[in-house]
Short mmCIF file of C-alpha atoms in Angstrom, two decimals:
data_model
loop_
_atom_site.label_atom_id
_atom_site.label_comp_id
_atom_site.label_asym_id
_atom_site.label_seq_id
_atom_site.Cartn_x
_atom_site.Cartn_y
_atom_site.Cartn_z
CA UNK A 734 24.20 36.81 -17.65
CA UNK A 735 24.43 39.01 -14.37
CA UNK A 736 25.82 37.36 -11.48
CA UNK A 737 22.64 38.40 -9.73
CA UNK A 738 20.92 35.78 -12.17
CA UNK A 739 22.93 33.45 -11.16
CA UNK A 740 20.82 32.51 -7.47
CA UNK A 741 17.80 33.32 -8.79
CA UNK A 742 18.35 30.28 -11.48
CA UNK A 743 19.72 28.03 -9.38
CA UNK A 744 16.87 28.30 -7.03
CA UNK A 745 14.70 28.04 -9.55
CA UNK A 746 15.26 24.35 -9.71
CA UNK A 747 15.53 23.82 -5.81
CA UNK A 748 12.08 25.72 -5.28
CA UNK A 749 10.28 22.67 -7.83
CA UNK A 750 11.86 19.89 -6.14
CA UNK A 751 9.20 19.64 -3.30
CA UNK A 752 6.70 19.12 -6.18
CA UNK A 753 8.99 16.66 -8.28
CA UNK A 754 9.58 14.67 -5.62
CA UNK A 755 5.97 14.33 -4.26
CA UNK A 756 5.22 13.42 -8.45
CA UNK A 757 8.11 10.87 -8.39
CA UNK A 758 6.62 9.46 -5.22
CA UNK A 759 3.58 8.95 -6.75
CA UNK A 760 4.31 7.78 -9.83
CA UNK A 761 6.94 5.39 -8.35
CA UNK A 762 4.17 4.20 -5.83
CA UNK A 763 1.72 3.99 -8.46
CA UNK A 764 3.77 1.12 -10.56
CA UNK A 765 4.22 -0.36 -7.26
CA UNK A 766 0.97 -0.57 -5.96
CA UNK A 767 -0.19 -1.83 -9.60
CA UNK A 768 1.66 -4.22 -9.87
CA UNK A 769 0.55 -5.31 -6.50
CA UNK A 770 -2.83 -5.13 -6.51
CA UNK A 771 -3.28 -7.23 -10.00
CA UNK A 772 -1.55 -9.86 -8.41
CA UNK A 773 -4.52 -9.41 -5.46
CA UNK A 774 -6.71 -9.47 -7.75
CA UNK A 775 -5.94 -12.02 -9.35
CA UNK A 776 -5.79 -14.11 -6.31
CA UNK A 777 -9.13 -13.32 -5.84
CA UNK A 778 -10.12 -14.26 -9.50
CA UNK A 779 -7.51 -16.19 -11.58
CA UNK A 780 -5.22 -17.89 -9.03
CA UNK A 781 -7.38 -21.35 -7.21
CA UNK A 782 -7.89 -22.18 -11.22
CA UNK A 783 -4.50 -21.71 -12.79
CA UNK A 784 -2.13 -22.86 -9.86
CA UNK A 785 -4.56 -24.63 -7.51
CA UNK A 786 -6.85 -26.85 -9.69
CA UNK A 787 -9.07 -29.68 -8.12
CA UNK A 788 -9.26 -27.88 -4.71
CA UNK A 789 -13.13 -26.68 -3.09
CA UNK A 790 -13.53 -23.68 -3.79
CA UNK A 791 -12.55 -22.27 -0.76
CA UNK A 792 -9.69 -24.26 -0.43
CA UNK A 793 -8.41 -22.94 -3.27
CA UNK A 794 -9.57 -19.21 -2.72
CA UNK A 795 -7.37 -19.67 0.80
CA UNK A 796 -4.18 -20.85 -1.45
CA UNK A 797 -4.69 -17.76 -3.57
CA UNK A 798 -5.32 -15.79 -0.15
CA UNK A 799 -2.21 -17.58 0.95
CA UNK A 800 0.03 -16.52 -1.67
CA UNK A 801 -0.86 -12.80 -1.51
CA UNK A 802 -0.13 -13.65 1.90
CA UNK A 803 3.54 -14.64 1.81
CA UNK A 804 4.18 -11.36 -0.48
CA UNK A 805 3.41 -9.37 3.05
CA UNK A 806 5.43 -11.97 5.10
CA UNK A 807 8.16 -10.28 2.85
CA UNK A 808 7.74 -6.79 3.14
CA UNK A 809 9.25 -6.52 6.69
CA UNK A 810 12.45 -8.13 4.73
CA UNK A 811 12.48 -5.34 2.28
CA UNK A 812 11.93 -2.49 4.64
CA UNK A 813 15.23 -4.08 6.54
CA UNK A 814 17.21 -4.43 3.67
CA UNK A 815 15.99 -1.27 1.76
CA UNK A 816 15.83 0.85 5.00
CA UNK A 817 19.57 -0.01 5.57
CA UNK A 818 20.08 0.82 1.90
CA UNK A 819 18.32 4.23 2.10
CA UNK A 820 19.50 5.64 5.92
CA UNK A 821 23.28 4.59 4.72
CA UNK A 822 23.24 5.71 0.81
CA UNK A 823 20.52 7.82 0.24
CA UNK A 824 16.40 7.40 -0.44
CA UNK A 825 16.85 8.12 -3.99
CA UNK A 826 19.27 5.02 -4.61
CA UNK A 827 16.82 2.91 -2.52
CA UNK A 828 14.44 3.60 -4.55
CA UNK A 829 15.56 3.14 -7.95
CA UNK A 830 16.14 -0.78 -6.36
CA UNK A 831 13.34 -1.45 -5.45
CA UNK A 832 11.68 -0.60 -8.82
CA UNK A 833 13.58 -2.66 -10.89
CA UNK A 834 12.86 -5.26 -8.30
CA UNK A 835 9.11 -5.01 -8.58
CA UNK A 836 9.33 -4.76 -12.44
CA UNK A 837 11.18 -8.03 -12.60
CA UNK A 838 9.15 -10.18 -10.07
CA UNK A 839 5.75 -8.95 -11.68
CA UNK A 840 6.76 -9.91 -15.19
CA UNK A 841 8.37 -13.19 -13.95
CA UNK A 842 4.66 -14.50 -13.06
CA UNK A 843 3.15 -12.82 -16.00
CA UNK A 844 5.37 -16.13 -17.90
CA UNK A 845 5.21 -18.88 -15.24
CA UNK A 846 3.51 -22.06 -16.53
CA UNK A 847 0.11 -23.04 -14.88
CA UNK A 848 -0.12 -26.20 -12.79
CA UNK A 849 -1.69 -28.10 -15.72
CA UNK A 850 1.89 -27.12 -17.57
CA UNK A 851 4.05 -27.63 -14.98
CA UNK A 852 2.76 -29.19 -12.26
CA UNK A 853 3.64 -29.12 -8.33
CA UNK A 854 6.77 -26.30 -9.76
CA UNK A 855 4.03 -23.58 -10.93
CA UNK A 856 2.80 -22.56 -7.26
CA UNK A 857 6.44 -22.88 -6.30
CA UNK A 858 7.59 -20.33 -8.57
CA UNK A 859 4.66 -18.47 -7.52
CA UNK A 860 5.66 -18.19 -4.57
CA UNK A 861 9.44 -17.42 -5.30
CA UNK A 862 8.42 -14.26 -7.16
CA UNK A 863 5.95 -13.48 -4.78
CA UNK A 864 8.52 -13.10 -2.20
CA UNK A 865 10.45 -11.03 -4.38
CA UNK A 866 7.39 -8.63 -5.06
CA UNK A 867 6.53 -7.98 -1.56
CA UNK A 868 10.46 -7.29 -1.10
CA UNK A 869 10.42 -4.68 -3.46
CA UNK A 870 7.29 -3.30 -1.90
CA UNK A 871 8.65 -3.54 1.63
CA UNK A 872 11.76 -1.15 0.54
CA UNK A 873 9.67 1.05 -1.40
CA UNK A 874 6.87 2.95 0.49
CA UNK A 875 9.13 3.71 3.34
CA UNK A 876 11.46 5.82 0.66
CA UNK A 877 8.67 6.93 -1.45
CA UNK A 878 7.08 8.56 1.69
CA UNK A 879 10.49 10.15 2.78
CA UNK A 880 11.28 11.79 -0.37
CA UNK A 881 7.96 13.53 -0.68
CA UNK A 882 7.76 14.29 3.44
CA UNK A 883 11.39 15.10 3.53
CA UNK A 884 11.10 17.56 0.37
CA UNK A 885 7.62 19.65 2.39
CA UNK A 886 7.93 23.03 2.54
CA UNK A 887 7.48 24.30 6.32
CA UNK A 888 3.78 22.94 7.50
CA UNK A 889 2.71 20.76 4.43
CA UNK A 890 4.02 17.98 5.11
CA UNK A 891 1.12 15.65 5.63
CA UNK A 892 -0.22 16.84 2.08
CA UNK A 893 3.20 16.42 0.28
CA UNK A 894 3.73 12.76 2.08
CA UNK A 895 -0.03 12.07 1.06
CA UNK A 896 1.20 11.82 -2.80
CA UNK A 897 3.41 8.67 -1.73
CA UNK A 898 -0.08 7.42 -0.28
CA UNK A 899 -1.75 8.21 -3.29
CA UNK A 900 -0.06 5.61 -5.89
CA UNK A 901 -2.37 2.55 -3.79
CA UNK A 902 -5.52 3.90 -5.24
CA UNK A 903 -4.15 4.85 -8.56
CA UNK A 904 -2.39 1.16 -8.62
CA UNK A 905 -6.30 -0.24 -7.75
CA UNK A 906 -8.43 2.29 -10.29
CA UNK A 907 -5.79 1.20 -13.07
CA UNK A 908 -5.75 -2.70 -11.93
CA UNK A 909 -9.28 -2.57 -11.92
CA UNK A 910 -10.11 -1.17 -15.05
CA UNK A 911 -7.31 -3.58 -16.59
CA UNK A 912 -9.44 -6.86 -14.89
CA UNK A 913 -12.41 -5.23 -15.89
CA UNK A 914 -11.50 -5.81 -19.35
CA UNK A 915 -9.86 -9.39 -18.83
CA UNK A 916 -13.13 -10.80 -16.82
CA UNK A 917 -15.17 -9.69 -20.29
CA UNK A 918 -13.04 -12.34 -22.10
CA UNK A 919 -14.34 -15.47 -23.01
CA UNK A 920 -13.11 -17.55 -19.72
CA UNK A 921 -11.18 -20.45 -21.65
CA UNK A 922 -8.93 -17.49 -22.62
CA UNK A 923 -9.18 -15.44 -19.41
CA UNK A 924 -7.52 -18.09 -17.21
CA UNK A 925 -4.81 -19.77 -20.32
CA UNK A 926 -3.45 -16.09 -20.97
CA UNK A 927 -5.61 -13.25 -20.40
CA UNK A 928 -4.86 -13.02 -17.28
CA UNK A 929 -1.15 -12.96 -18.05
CA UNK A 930 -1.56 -9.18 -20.32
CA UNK A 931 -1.03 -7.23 -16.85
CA UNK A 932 1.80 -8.90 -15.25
CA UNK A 933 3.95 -8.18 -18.73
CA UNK A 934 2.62 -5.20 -19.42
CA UNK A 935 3.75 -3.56 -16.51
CA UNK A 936 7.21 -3.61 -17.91
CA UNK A 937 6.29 -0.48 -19.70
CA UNK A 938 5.24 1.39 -16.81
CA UNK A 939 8.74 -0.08 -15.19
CA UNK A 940 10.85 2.30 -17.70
CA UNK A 941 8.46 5.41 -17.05
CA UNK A 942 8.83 5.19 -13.37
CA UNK A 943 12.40 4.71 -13.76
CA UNK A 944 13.05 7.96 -16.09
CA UNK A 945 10.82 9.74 -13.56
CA UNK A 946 12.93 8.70 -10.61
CA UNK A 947 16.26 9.54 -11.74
CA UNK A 948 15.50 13.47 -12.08
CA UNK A 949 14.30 13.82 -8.43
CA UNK A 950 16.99 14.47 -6.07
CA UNK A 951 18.29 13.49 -3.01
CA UNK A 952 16.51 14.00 -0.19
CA UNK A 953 18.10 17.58 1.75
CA UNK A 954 17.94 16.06 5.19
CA UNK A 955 19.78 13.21 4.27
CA UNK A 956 21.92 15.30 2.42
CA UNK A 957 22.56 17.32 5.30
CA UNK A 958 23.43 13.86 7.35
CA UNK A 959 26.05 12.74 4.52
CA UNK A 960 27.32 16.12 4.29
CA UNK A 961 28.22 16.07 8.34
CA UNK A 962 29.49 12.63 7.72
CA UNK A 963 26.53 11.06 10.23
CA UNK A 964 24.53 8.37 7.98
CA UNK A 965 24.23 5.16 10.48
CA UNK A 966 26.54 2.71 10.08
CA UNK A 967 23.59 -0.34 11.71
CA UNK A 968 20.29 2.16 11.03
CA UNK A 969 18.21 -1.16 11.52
CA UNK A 970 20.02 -2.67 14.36
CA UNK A 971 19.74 0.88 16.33
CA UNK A 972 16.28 1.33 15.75
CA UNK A 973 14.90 -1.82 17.23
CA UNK A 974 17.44 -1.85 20.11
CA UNK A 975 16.79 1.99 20.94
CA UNK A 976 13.11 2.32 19.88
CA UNK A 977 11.20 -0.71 19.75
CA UNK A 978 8.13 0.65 21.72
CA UNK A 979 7.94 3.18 19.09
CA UNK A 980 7.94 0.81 16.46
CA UNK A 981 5.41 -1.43 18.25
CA UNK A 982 3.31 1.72 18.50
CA UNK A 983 3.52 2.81 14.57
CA UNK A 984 2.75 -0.89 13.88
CA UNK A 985 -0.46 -0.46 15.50
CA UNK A 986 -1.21 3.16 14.44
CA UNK A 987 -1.05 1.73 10.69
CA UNK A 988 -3.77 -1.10 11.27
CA UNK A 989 -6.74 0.13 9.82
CA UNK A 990 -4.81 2.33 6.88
CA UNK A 991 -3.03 -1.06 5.67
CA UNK A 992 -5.94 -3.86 6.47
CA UNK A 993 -9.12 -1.90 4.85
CA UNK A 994 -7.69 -1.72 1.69
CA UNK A 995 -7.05 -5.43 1.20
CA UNK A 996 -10.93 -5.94 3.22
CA UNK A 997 -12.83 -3.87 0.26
CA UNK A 998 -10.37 -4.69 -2.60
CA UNK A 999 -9.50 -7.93 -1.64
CA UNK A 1000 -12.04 -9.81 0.14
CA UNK A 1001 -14.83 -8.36 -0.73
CA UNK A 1002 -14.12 -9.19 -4.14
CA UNK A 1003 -14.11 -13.04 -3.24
CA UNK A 1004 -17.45 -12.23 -1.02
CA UNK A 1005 -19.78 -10.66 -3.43
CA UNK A 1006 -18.89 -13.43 -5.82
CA UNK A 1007 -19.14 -16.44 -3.51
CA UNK A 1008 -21.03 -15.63 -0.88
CA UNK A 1009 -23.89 -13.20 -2.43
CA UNK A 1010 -23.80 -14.24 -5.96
CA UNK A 1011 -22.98 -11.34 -7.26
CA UNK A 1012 -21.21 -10.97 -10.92
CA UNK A 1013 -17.42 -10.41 -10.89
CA UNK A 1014 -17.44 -7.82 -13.26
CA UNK A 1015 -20.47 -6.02 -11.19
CA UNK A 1016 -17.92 -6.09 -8.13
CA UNK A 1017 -14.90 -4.64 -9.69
CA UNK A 1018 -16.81 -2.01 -11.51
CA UNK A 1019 -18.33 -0.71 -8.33
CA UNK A 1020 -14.87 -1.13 -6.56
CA UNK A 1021 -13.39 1.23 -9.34
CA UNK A 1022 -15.94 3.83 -8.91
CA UNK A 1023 -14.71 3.55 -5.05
CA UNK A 1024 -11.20 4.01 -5.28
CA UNK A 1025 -11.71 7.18 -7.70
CA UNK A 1026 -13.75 8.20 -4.64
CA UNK A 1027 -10.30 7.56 -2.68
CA UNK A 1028 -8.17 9.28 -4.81
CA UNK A 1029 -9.48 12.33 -4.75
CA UNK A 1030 -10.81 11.97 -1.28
CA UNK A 1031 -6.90 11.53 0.49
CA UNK A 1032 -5.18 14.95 -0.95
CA UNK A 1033 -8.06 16.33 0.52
CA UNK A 1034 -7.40 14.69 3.97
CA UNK A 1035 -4.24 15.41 4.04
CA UNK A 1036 -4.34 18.82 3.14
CA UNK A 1037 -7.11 19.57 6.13
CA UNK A 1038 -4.59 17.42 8.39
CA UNK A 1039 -2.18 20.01 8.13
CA UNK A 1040 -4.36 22.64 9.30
CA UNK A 1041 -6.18 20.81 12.23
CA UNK A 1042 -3.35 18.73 13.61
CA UNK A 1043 -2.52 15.53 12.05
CA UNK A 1044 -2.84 13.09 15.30
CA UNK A 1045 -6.37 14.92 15.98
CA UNK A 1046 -7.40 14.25 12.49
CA UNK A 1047 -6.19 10.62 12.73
CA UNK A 1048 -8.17 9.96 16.07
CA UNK A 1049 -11.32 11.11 14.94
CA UNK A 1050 -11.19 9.36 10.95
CA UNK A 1051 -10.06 6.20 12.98
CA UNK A 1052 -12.91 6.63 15.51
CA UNK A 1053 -15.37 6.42 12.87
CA UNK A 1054 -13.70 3.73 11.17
CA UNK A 1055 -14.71 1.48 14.33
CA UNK A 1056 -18.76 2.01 13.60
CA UNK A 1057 -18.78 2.34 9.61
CA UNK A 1058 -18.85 -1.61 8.77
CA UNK A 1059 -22.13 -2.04 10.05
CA UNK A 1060 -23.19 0.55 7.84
CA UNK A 1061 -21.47 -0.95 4.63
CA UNK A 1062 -22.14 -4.53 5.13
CA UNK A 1063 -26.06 -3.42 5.63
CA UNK A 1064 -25.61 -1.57 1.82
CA UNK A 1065 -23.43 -4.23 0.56
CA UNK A 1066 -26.12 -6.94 1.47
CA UNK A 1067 -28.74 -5.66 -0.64
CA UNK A 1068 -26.53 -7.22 -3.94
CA UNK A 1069 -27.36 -3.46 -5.42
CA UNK A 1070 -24.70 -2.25 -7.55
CA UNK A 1071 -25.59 1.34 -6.42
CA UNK A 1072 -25.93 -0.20 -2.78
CA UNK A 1073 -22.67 -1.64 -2.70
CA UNK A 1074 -20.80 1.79 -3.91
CA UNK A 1075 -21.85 3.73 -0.95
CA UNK A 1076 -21.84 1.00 1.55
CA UNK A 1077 -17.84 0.47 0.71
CA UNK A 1078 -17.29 4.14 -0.30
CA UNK A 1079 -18.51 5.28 3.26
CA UNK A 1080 -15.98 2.87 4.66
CA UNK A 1081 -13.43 4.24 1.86
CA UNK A 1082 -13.60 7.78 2.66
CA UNK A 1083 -12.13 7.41 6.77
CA UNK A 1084 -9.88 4.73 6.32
CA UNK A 1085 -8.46 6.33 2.79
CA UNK A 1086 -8.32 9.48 4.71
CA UNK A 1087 -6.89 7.93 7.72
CA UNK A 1088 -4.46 6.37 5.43
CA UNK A 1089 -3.28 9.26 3.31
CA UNK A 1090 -2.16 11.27 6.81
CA UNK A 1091 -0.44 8.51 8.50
CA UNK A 1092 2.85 8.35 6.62
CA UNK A 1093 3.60 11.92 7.10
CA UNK A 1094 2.41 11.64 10.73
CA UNK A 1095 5.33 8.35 11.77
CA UNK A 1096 7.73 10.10 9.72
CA UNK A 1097 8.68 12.54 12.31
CA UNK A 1098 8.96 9.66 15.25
CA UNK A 1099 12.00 8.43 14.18
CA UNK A 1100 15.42 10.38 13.88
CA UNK A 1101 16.76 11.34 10.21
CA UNK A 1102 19.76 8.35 10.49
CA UNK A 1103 17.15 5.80 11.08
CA UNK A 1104 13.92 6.94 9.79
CA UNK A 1105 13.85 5.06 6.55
CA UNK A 1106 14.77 1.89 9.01
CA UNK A 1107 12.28 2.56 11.47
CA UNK A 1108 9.09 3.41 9.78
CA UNK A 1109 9.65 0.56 7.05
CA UNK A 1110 9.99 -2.20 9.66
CA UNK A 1111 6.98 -0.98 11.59
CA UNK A 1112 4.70 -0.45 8.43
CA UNK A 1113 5.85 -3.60 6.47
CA UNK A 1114 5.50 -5.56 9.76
CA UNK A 1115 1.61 -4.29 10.08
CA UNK A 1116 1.23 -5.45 6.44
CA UNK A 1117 2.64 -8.73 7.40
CA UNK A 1118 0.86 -9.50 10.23
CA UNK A 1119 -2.31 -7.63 9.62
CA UNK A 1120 -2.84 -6.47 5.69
CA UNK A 1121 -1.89 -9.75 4.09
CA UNK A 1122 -3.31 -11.93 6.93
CA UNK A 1123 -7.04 -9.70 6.42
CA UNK A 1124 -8.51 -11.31 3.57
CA UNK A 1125 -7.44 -15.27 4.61
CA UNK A 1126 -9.10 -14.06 8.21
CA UNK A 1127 -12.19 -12.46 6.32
CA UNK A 1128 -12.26 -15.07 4.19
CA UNK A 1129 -12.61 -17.72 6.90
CA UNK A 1130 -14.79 -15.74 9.63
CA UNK A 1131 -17.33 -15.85 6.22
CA UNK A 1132 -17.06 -19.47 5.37
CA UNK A 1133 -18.46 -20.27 9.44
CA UNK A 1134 -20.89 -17.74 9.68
CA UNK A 1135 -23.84 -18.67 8.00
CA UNK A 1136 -24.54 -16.05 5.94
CA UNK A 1137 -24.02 -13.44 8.55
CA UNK A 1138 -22.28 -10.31 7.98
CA UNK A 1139 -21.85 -8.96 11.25
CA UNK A 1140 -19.13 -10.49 12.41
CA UNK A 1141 -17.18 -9.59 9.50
CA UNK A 1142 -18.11 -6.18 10.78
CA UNK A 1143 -16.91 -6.96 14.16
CA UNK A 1144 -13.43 -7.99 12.99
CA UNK A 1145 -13.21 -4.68 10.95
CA UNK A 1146 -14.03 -2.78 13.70
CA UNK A 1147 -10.80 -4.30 15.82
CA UNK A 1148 -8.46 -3.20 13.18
CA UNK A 1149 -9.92 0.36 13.75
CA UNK A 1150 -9.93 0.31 17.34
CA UNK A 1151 -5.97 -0.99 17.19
CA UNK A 1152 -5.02 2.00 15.27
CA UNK A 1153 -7.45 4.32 17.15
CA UNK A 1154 -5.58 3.27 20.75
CA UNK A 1155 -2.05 3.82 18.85
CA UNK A 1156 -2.70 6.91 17.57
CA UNK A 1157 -3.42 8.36 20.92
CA UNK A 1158 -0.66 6.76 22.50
CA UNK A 1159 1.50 7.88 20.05
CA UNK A 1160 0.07 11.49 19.76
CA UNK A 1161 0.44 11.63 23.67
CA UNK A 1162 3.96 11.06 23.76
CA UNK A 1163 4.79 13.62 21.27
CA UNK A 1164 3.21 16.09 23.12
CA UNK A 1165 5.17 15.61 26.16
CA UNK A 1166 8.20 15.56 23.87
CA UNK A 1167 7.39 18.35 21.69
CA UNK A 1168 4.30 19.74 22.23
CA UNK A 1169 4.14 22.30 19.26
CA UNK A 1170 4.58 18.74 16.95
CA UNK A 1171 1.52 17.55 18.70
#
């Protein structure tokens, strides 16, 4: 071989990381999200019969709420301790944590005992795994978004962040079409193990993630940070001393990109089925149809991002997020399956677009030594306070209004409105920093 081959194949390999990294992002955030969003679901569904028994019915559909809930009261735990982990070690490392993690605490409830087995000890160890999920989840978008952003060639990098973004949808089409299946069951077997096939199953897609994940590399900026001997020694302690506005700021920004998801997959699961009658199997098929709609929808976002300006793009998707509810719940009311896939596939298309953008868009407001940090507190604390709070909030502005939907509508429009004041704010202050990043 010529020594003139010698670059050429070594740069072979460096020229396909950008893409192997934005797969392993995906694929990574795919497992994650899964196994996520079948334990939402099945908080929704399975949850007020197997660990809550005897409750109303919406007591018990606010204990289910309530577990999903202390899952996102974890995630700003995770981003701490996996944000350290990543902005001192390395995002790849980080990573490969907080899959195991997920795989562990997912498969753990697939084998708890119901209450009728064990008794006041089955929601406890409910919760105790819940915790554990929504730690894993906490340390793993912030990573899975740096890898892919921090991999972009020169000007992409809201499209290659966007793959990160894209494992939520993919997580809901496949949970989805795995419920589907288990709500077809008769329903003495549905709720004593049925519902159980998921959470263990997921073990499988555990080992493919983790394959995946060990052939992407490092990260080159933080590679160029260890290599200068600069990784922060207290990335999490720095961050909230020195930039705390900032993180206040990306906490709002993310509002509407972390609540609507758990608003149409979440809550409107338990609202079409309680509150309008409508069949549980009719509801999940037409949210399936909706989240294909997202997932091939965001790439598309993010790709026209990059070429109009990412904080423009994010004012005007968020903008319209603020008047689209009125327009869904008005479709959604009708109890037509065709009905209901517009209604929430309007509201699908700005917030999944708004949400595919936004992680590339924060990843630039923090510095390279404590970036993993800084936008995993901030986005983990929005999905505390806001995402995981959303349904139990939806859940009770239903139960007092009568059959009304408008002020359900009225609450989603605040989440857009939050993000849609952020986002300027934010977009503002970069262009007085760095205008050209504007």
């Amino acid at each position: 071989m010529s020594s003139s081959s010698t670059p050429r194949a070594q740069a072979q390999p460096r020229a396909r990381q950008p893409i192997r990294a934005a797969a392993g992002s995906f694929l990574g955030t795919l497992i994650e999200w899964f196994d996520f969003y079948i334990y939402a679901t099945a908080s929704a569904l399975i949850f007020s019969h197997v660990f809550f028994p005897g409750s109303s019915q919406l007591v018990g559909t606010l204990s289910s709420f309530a577990t999903l809930a202390v899952g996102f009261v974890a995630r700003p735990l995770g981003g701490i301790i996996f944000g350290h982990l990543g902005d001192r070690f390395g995002r790849k490392y980080s990573l490969i944590l907080t899959l195991v993690l997920m795989g562990v605490s997912t498969v753990g409830i697939g084998l708890l005992p119901s209450y009728a087995q064990a008794g006041f000890w089955a929601p406890v160890l409910l919760v105790g795994l819940r915790i554990l999920q929504g730690i894993a989840v906490g340390g793993e978008w912030g990573g899975a978004v740096l890898l892919a952003s921090e991999h972009a060639p020169e000007g992409k990098k809201s499209f290659y962040a966007s793959f990160a973004q894209l494992g939520s949808p993919a997580g809901l089409v496949l949970s989805l079409m795995v419920f589907r299946f288990i709500t077809e069951m008769p329903e003495a077997d549905m709720y004593a193990w049925g519902w159980r096939l998921p959470f263990i199953g997921s073990i499988v897609l555990l080992l493919l993630a983790f394959v995946i994940r060990r052939g992407v590399h490092e990260s080159p900026e933080f590679e160029a940070l260890a290599q200068q001997g600069q990784p922060a020694q207290s990335p999490v302690k720095t961050v909230v001393r020195d930039a705390w506005p900032l993180i206040l700021l990306v906490m709002g920004a993310c509002t509407i990109g972390i609540s609507s998801a758990y608003f149409t997959n979440t809550f409107m699961i338990a609202y079409a089925t309680q509150y309008m009658g409508i069949k549980s199997s009719v509801i999940l098929e037409c949210l399936s149809v909706v989240a294909l709609v997202q997932l091939i929808n965001q790439p598309i976002a993010a790709w026209l991002a990059d070429k109009v300006g990412a904080g423009r793009f994010l004012l005007v998707t968020s903008g319209i997020s603020i008047l689209v509810p009125y327009v869904m719940f008005s479709l959604v009311s009708t109890g037509q399956g065709t009905m209901i896939i517009l209604g929430i596939a309007l509201a699908k298309v700005f917030s999944s677009a708004f949400y595919a953008v936004i992680a590339g868009y924060i990843t630039d407001v923090f510095p390279v030594a404590q970036r993993y940090s800084g936008i995993s507190l901030a986005y983990q604390a929005c999905g505390a306070l806001i995402g995981g709070t959303t349904p139990m909030v939806g859940t009770l502005i239903a139960g007092q209004a009568a059959g009304q939907w408008w002020p359900l509508a009225v609450f989603y429009s605040a989440l857009a409105l939050t993000s849609f004041l952020c986002v300027g704010a934010l977009t503002r202050r970069r262009s007085v920093l760095a205008p050209a990043a504007a």
